[in-house]
Coordinates of C-alpha atoms and ligand atoms in Angstrom, one line a residue:
X509 CA -67.6 -143.0 -67.7
X510 CA -65.9 -140.9 -70.7
X511 CA -64.8 -142.8 -73.7
X512 CA -61.3 -140.0 -75.7
X513 CA -61.1 -140.6 -78.9
X514 CA -59.2 -137.5 -79.3
X515 CA -55.7 -137.5 -78.9
X516 CA -54.5 -135.7 -81.5
X517 CA -56.4 -132.7 -80.0
X518 CA -54.3 -133.7 -76.8
X519 CA -53.4 -136.4 -74.8
X520 CA -53.9 -136.5 -71.2
X521 CA -50.3 -135.7 -69.1
X522 CA -48.6 -138.8 -68.4
X523 CA -47.9 -139.4 -64.4
X524 CA -43.5 -138.9 -64.9
X525 CA -44.6 -135.4 -66.5
X526 CA -46.8 -134.3 -63.4
X527 CA -44.3 -136.0 -61.1
X528 CA -41.6 -133.8 -62.5
X529 CA -43.3 -130.8 -62.9
X530 CA -44.7 -130.8 -60.1
X531 CA -41.1 -131.6 -58.4
X532 CA -39.5 -127.9 -60.6
X533 CA -42.4 -125.8 -60.2
X534 CA -40.9 -124.0 -57.4
X535 CA -37.6 -122.2 -59.7
X536 CA -37.7 -119.1 -59.9
X537 CA -36.1 -117.0 -62.6
X538 CA -33.1 -119.4 -65.2
X539 CA -31.6 -116.4 -65.4
X540 CA -30.2 -115.7 -61.8
X541 CA -27.2 -115.0 -60.8
X542 CA -27.2 -116.5 -57.8
X543 CA -27.3 -120.1 -56.2
X544 CA -31.2 -120.8 -56.9
X545 CA -31.2 -119.0 -60.3
X546 CA -28.3 -121.7 -60.9
X547 CA -30.5 -124.0 -59.7
X548 CA -33.3 -123.2 -62.1
X549 CA -31.2 -122.8 -65.1
X550 CA -29.8 -126.6 -64.0
X551 CA -33.0 -127.4 -64.5
X552 CA -33.9 -126.2 -67.4
X553 CA -30.4 -127.3 -69.6
X554 CA -31.2 -130.9 -68.2
X555 CA -34.6 -130.6 -69.9
X556 CA -33.4 -129.0 -72.9
X557 CA -29.7 -131.7 -73.3
X558 CA -32.2 -134.9 -72.8
X559 CA -35.1 -133.4 -74.7
X560 CA -32.0 -132.8 -77.7
X561 CA -30.4 -136.6 -76.9
X562 CA -33.8 -138.1 -77.6
X563 CA -34.7 -136.3 -80.7
X564 CA -30.5 -135.9 -81.8
X565 CA -30.2 -132.9 -82.3
X566 CA -27.6 -130.7 -79.8
X567 CA -28.2 -129.3 -77.3
X568 CA -28.3 -125.4 -78.9
X569 CA -30.3 -126.5 -80.9
X570 CA -33.4 -127.0 -78.9
X571 CA -35.2 -124.2 -78.2
X572 CA -38.7 -124.0 -75.2
X573 CA -42.0 -121.7 -77.2
X574 CA -45.2 -121.6 -75.5
X575 CA -47.0 -123.5 -78.1
X576 CA -46.7 -125.6 -81.4
X577 CA -48.7 -122.5 -82.8
X578 CA -45.1 -120.3 -81.7
X579 CA -42.5 -123.1 -82.8
X580 CA -44.7 -123.2 -86.6
X581 CA -44.4 -119.6 -87.0
X582 CA -41.1 -119.0 -85.4
X583 CA -39.2 -120.9 -87.8
X584 CA -41.7 -120.5 -91.2
X585 CA -42.0 -116.7 -91.0
X586 CA -38.3 -116.2 -89.3
X587 CA -37.4 -118.2 -91.9
X588 CA -38.6 -116.3 -94.6
X589 CA -37.5 -113.1 -93.3
X590 CA -34.0 -114.2 -92.9
X591 CA -33.7 -114.5 -96.8
X592 CA -33.6 -112.6 -99.6
X593 CA -36.2 -114.9 -101.6
X594 CA -39.4 -113.2 -102.1
X595 CA -40.6 -117.4 -102.5
X596 CA -42.8 -120.2 -100.0
X597 CA -43.1 -123.2 -100.5
X598 CA -45.6 -125.1 -98.0
X599 CA -47.8 -128.7 -98.7
X600 CA -51.5 -127.9 -99.4
X601 CA -52.8 -130.1 -96.1
X602 CA -51.2 -127.6 -93.2
X603 CA -52.3 -127.0 -90.2
X604 CA -53.5 -123.7 -90.1
X605 CA -50.1 -122.0 -87.3
X606 CA -48.4 -123.1 -90.8
X607 CA -50.5 -122.5 -93.3
X608 CA -52.2 -119.2 -91.7
X609 CA -48.4 -118.3 -91.8
X610 CA -48.0 -118.9 -94.9
X611 CA -50.9 -116.7 -96.0
X612 CA -49.7 -113.8 -94.1
X613 CA -46.2 -113.7 -96.0
X614 CA -48.5 -114.0 -99.4
X615 CA -51.0 -111.5 -98.7
X616 CA -49.3 -109.0 -95.9
X617 CA -45.6 -109.5 -96.9
X618 CA -44.8 -109.9 -101.0
X619 CA -44.0 -113.5 -100.8
X620 CA -45.3 -115.7 -104.5
X621 CA -46.5 -119.0 -101.9
X622 CA -46.7 -122.0 -103.7
X623 CA -48.9 -125.1 -102.7
X624 CA -48.1 -128.9 -102.7
X625 CA -50.0 -130.9 -103.8
X626 CA -51.2 -134.1 -101.9
X627 CA -53.1 -137.2 -103.4
X628 CA -56.2 -139.3 -102.7
X629 CA -55.4 -140.1 -98.9
X630 CA -53.6 -136.8 -98.8
X631 CA -49.7 -137.6 -99.4
X632 CA -48.2 -135.1 -100.7
X633 CA -47.4 -136.5 -104.3
X634 CA -44.9 -134.0 -106.3
X635 CA -42.6 -132.0 -105.3
X636 CA -41.5 -130.0 -108.2
X637 CA -42.4 -126.5 -106.3
X638 CA -39.1 -127.3 -104.6
X639 CA -36.9 -127.3 -107.6
X640 CA -36.7 -123.5 -107.9
X641 CA -35.1 -121.6 -104.4
X642 CA -37.3 -120.3 -102.3
X643 CA -37.1 -118.5 -98.3
X644 CA -38.8 -121.0 -97.4
X645 CA -40.5 -124.4 -97.4
X646 CA -42.1 -126.3 -94.9
X647 CA -43.9 -129.5 -94.8
X648 CA -45.5 -131.3 -92.1
X649 CA -44.1 -135.0 -90.6
X650 CA -48.0 -136.5 -90.3
X651 CA -51.1 -134.8 -91.1
X652 CA -53.1 -134.3 -88.2
X653 CA -56.6 -134.7 -89.3
X654 CA -56.3 -138.3 -91.2
X655 CA -52.6 -139.1 -90.3
X656 CA -51.0 -139.4 -92.8
X657 CA -47.1 -139.4 -93.0
X658 CA -45.9 -137.4 -95.4
X659 CA -42.6 -138.2 -97.5
X660 CA -41.0 -135.8 -95.1
X661 CA -37.3 -137.4 -96.7
X662 CA -37.8 -136.5 -100.2
X663 CA -39.0 -132.6 -99.4
X664 CA -35.5 -132.3 -97.4
X665 CA -33.6 -134.0 -100.0
X666 CA -35.5 -132.1 -102.8
X667 CA -35.2 -128.6 -100.6
X668 CA -32.1 -128.7 -99.7
X669 CA -30.5 -129.5 -103.4
X670 CA -31.6 -126.1 -104.1
X671 CA -30.4 -124.6 -101.3
X672 CA -33.5 -124.2 -100.2
X673 CA -34.0 -124.1 -95.8
X674 CA -36.6 -126.2 -94.6
X675 CA -39.2 -126.3 -91.7
X676 CA -41.3 -129.5 -90.2
X677 CA -43.9 -130.0 -88.9
X678 CA -43.7 -132.6 -87.0
X679 CA -46.4 -131.6 -83.9
X680 CA -48.2 -134.3 -84.6
X681 CA -45.1 -137.1 -84.9
X682 CA -43.5 -137.1 -82.4
X683 CA -43.4 -139.3 -79.4
X684 CA -45.1 -141.4 -82.1
X685 CA -42.5 -141.6 -84.9
X686 CA -38.9 -142.5 -84.8
X687 CA -37.6 -138.7 -85.6
X688 CA -33.8 -137.7 -85.8
X689 CA -33.5 -133.6 -86.0
X690 CA -30.0 -134.8 -87.6
X691 CA -30.2 -137.4 -90.0
X692 CA -33.5 -136.4 -91.7
X693 CA -31.6 -132.4 -92.3
X694 CA -34.0 -130.2 -91.7
X695 CA -33.5 -127.3 -91.0
X696 CA -35.9 -125.9 -87.8
X697 CA -38.7 -128.5 -86.8
X698 CA -41.4 -128.2 -84.1
X699 CA -43.1 -129.8 -81.5
X700 CA -45.9 -129.4 -78.8
X701 CA -45.6 -131.6 -75.6
X702 CA -49.5 -132.0 -75.2
X703 CA -49.1 -134.4 -78.2
X704 CA -47.6 -136.7 -76.0
X705 CA -48.5 -136.8 -72.7
X706 CA -46.9 -133.2 -71.1
X707 CA -47.6 -130.2 -70.5
X708 CA -50.4 -128.1 -72.5
X709 CA -48.8 -124.4 -72.9
X710 CA -45.0 -125.9 -73.8
X711 CA -44.1 -126.0 -77.8
X712 CA -40.7 -127.5 -78.9
X713 CA -38.3 -126.1 -82.0
X714 CA -35.5 -127.3 -82.7
X715 CA -33.5 -125.0 -85.1
X716 CA -30.0 -125.6 -86.2
X717 CA -27.8 -123.0 -86.1
X718 CA -27.4 -121.5 -89.4
X719 CA -29.1 -120.0 -91.6
X720 CA -31.9 -119.3 -88.1
X721 CA -34.8 -117.7 -88.7
X722 CA -34.8 -113.8 -87.6
X723 CA -36.7 -113.1 -84.2
X724 CA -40.5 -112.2 -85.1
X725 CA -40.2 -111.4 -81.4
X726 CA -37.7 -108.9 -79.2
X727 CA -37.1 -109.7 -75.3
X728 CA -34.6 -110.5 -73.7
X729 CA -32.5 -113.2 -75.7
X730 CA -33.6 -116.6 -73.7
X731 CA -34.0 -119.0 -75.8
X732 CA -31.2 -117.8 -78.8
X733 CA -33.2 -114.6 -78.8
X734 CA -36.2 -116.7 -81.0
X735 CA -38.5 -116.4 -78.2
X736 CA -37.3 -114.7 -75.2
X737 CA -39.2 -114.2 -72.1
X738 CA -38.7 -115.8 -68.8
X739 CA -38.6 -119.9 -68.8
X740 CA -41.3 -122.2 -67.8
X741 CA -38.7 -124.5 -65.8
X742 CA -40.9 -127.2 -65.1
X743 CA -42.5 -127.0 -68.2
X744 CA -39.9 -128.0 -70.0
X745 CA -39.0 -130.6 -67.3
X746 CA -42.0 -131.8 -67.7
X747 CA -42.1 -132.1 -71.4
X748 CA -38.5 -134.7 -70.9
X749 CA -39.8 -136.9 -68.6
X750 CA -43.4 -137.8 -71.4
X751 CA -40.9 -137.8 -74.1
X752 CA -38.5 -140.6 -72.1
X753 CA -41.5 -141.9 -71.3
X754 CA -43.4 -141.9 -74.9
X755 CA -40.5 -143.0 -76.8
X756 CA -38.9 -146.0 -74.4
X757 CA -43.0 -147.4 -75.6
X758 CA -43.0 -145.9 -78.8
X759 CA -42.9 -149.0 -80.6
X760 CA -45.5 -151.3 -78.1
X761 CA -48.1 -148.4 -78.3
X762 CA -47.5 -148.0 -81.8
X763 CA -48.5 -151.9 -82.9
X764 CA -50.9 -152.2 -80.2
X765 CA -52.8 -148.8 -81.1
X766 CA -52.6 -150.1 -84.7
X767 CA -54.3 -153.6 -84.2
X768 CA -57.0 -151.3 -82.3
X769 CA -57.3 -149.0 -84.6
X770 CA -57.9 -151.8 -87.9
X771 CA -60.4 -153.5 -85.5
X772 CA -62.6 -150.2 -85.0
X773 CA -62.2 -149.7 -88.8
X774 CA -64.0 -153.9 -89.6
X775 CA -66.1 -153.4 -87.7
X776 CA -67.2 -149.7 -88.6
X777 CA -67.1 -151.0 -92.2
X778 CA -69.3 -154.2 -91.4
X779 CA -71.8 -152.3 -89.5
X780 CA -73.3 -148.8 -91.8
X781 CA -73.3 -148.5 -95.1
X782 CA -71.2 -145.5 -97.2
X783 CA -68.8 -145.3 -95.2
X784 CA -65.6 -142.9 -97.1
X785 CA -62.1 -144.0 -94.7
X786 CA -59.8 -140.4 -95.8
X787 CA -57.3 -142.6 -93.4
X788 CA -54.7 -144.2 -95.8
X789 CA -51.4 -146.1 -96.1
X790 CA -48.7 -144.9 -94.3
X791 CA -50.4 -142.9 -91.4
X792 CA -49.4 -142.7 -87.9
X793 CA -51.5 -145.9 -86.0
X794 CA -53.6 -143.6 -83.9
X795 CA -56.1 -142.0 -86.3
X796 CA -58.7 -142.8 -88.7
X797 CA -60.1 -140.0 -90.4
X798 CA -63.8 -142.0 -91.4
X799 CA -66.7 -139.2 -93.3
X800 CA -70.3 -140.0 -93.5
X801 CA -72.2 -139.1 -96.6
X802 CA -75.6 -137.2 -95.9
X803 CA -74.7 -136.7 -91.8
X804 CA -73.1 -133.2 -90.7
X805 CA -69.8 -133.8 -88.6
X806 CA -71.3 -131.7 -85.9
X807 CA -74.5 -133.8 -85.3
X808 CA -72.1 -136.7 -85.5
X809 CA -69.9 -135.0 -82.3
X810 CA -73.1 -134.4 -80.4
X811 CA -74.7 -137.4 -80.9
X812 CA -71.9 -139.6 -80.1
X813 CA -70.8 -136.7 -77.2
X814 CA -74.3 -137.8 -75.0
X815 CA -72.8 -141.3 -75.1
X816 CA -69.4 -140.4 -73.7
X817 CA -67.2 -140.5 -76.5
X818 CA -65.8 -137.6 -76.9
X819 CA -64.0 -137.6 -80.7
X820 CA -63.7 -134.5 -83.3
X821 CA -64.4 -133.5 -86.9
X822 CA -60.5 -133.1 -87.1
X823 CA -61.2 -129.2 -88.7
X824 CA -61.8 -125.9 -86.7
X825 CA -65.3 -124.4 -86.6
X826 CA -65.8 -121.0 -87.5
X827 CA -67.8 -119.8 -86.1
X828 CA -70.2 -122.0 -85.3
X829 CA -70.4 -122.4 -89.2
X830 CA -70.0 -126.7 -90.1
X831 CA -67.1 -126.3 -92.8
X832 CA -65.6 -129.1 -94.8
X833 CA -61.9 -129.1 -93.4
X834 CA -59.4 -127.7 -96.6
X835 CA -57.7 -130.6 -95.9
X836 CA -60.5 -133.0 -96.8
X837 CA -60.9 -130.6 -100.0
X838 CA -57.6 -130.5 -101.1
X839 CA -57.3 -134.2 -100.8
X840 CA -60.7 -134.5 -103.4
X841 CA -62.9 -135.7 -101.5
X842 CA -66.2 -134.0 -102.6
X843 CA -67.9 -131.0 -99.8
X844 CA -70.6 -133.0 -98.9
X845 CA -68.8 -135.9 -98.2
X846 CA -66.2 -134.5 -96.0
X847 CA -68.6 -132.4 -93.9
X848 CA -70.2 -135.2 -92.1
X849 CA -66.5 -136.0 -90.9
X850 CA -65.2 -137.9 -87.5
X851 CA -61.5 -137.8 -86.5
X852 CA -60.9 -140.9 -84.6
X853 CA -57.4 -140.8 -82.8
X854 CA -56.1 -143.2 -79.9
X855 CA -54.2 -142.9 -77.5
X856 CA -52.0 -144.7 -74.9
X857 CA -54.7 -145.6 -72.4
X858 CA -57.3 -146.7 -74.5
X859 CA -58.7 -150.2 -74.2
X860 CA -60.5 -152.3 -75.5
X861 CA -63.7 -151.7 -74.7
X862 CA -63.6 -147.8 -75.8
X863 CA -62.8 -149.3 -78.8
X864 CA -66.2 -151.4 -78.1
X865 CA -68.3 -149.3 -77.6
X866 CA -67.2 -146.8 -80.2
X867 CA -68.3 -149.6 -82.4
X868 CA -71.2 -151.0 -80.5
X869 CA -73.0 -147.2 -80.8
X870 CA -71.6 -145.8 -83.8
X871 CA -74.3 -147.6 -86.2
X872 CA -76.6 -145.9 -84.6
X873 CA -75.2 -142.0 -84.3
X874 CA -75.1 -142.5 -88.6
X875 CA -78.3 -143.9 -88.2
X876 CA -80.0 -140.7 -86.5
X877 CA -76.9 -138.4 -88.0
X878 CA -78.8 -139.1 -91.3
X879 CA -81.6 -138.8 -90.5
X880 CA -81.0 -135.5 -88.9
X881 CA -80.0 -134.9 -92.5
X882 CA -77.4 -131.6 -94.0
X883 CA -77.8 -128.3 -92.4
Ligands
PLP1537 N1 -49.2 -128.7 -86.3 C1 -50.1 -129.6 -86.3 C2 -49.7 -130.5 -86.8 C3 -50.8 -129.5 -84.6 O1 -52.0 -131.4 -85.2 C4 -51.5 -128.9 -84.0 C5 -52.0 -128.9 -83.0 O2 -53.1 -129.6 -83.0 C6 -50.1 -127.6 -83.8 C7 -49.6 -127.4 -85.0 C8 -50.3 -126.9 -82.8 O3 -50.0 -127.0 -81.9 P1 -50.3 -126.4 -80.2 O4 -51.5 -126.5 -80.4 O5 -49.2 -126.5 -79.3 O6 -50.4 -124.9 -80.5

């Protein structure tokens, strides 16, 4: 039996989402002007309306995309290109979907990119780069590696005070936090269905009417022209069903997962020496990022896997080289420690038994990984 601790990477599809997906899998093209097209459009628009209501947006502001990555790219590149300014600001701990888009603007489109620094807990701590107007400012709602909740309200207020459009990457937060697009006041916001029990391959972009991103894709004009292409009706319906359920159980799950996470942390600190805790409050309730100096992250992951525990280092490994996470380096974690990191992320079906099993096996895993040493 496997013990799954990688819900930040993807969460199993909820039963309600599978049912909605199957119910709508037979739809034809939602652009069709005949009866079956109207039926498809009805289902698509129903999903859009429900998602809008759940997230405090208007239906016209909900744009279905193919992933969270795509939503982030459309927003960051599109808002930059829609502006006459050539400055862009992002936090130092953005997901590659945002970080690489900003880096592209810097290296290929003449943008002057500035990064908002974070403190040792991974929270954005200095907003002064937002004092000057920019084409786009972007800050994630919650960090994917540490779970750190960012001061997005203050980021939006500071950016808007000088007329800068703001993008919020809420991929880790949707379904886990009470996100209200209108109250937040952001220009655009990205989400991803598979993080809250919807299907993989469906992203959400909330985009105000104005200022609208300049579309980076060209085609038949679907999704306000921001994400042209024949729409995935079943995926949209399944996303709405998953979000409805995730938000209905959100508070109870946050409490439950928070208690399990705290218990795991207590047991690890009591049984393993020299542990660095990278997850600092305020953070998502199901996240726990830990570093074990002297061990290589890859070794820890492989040893855990051999015992049926599925967890991630939290950072992408490029061509087999175990690199330290840029997020942890931005927090000031020394490289050697950052390389020995494992991210445990809990989800709706994580049980006490999973946590007990992990807590019982982790000390041995760390011992063996430390004995194997660093590459
Ligand atoms: N942004 C954040 C914060 C994420 O955690 C992820 C996925 O891990 C993404 C964006 C990309 O989402 P997707 O996997 O849907 O492309």
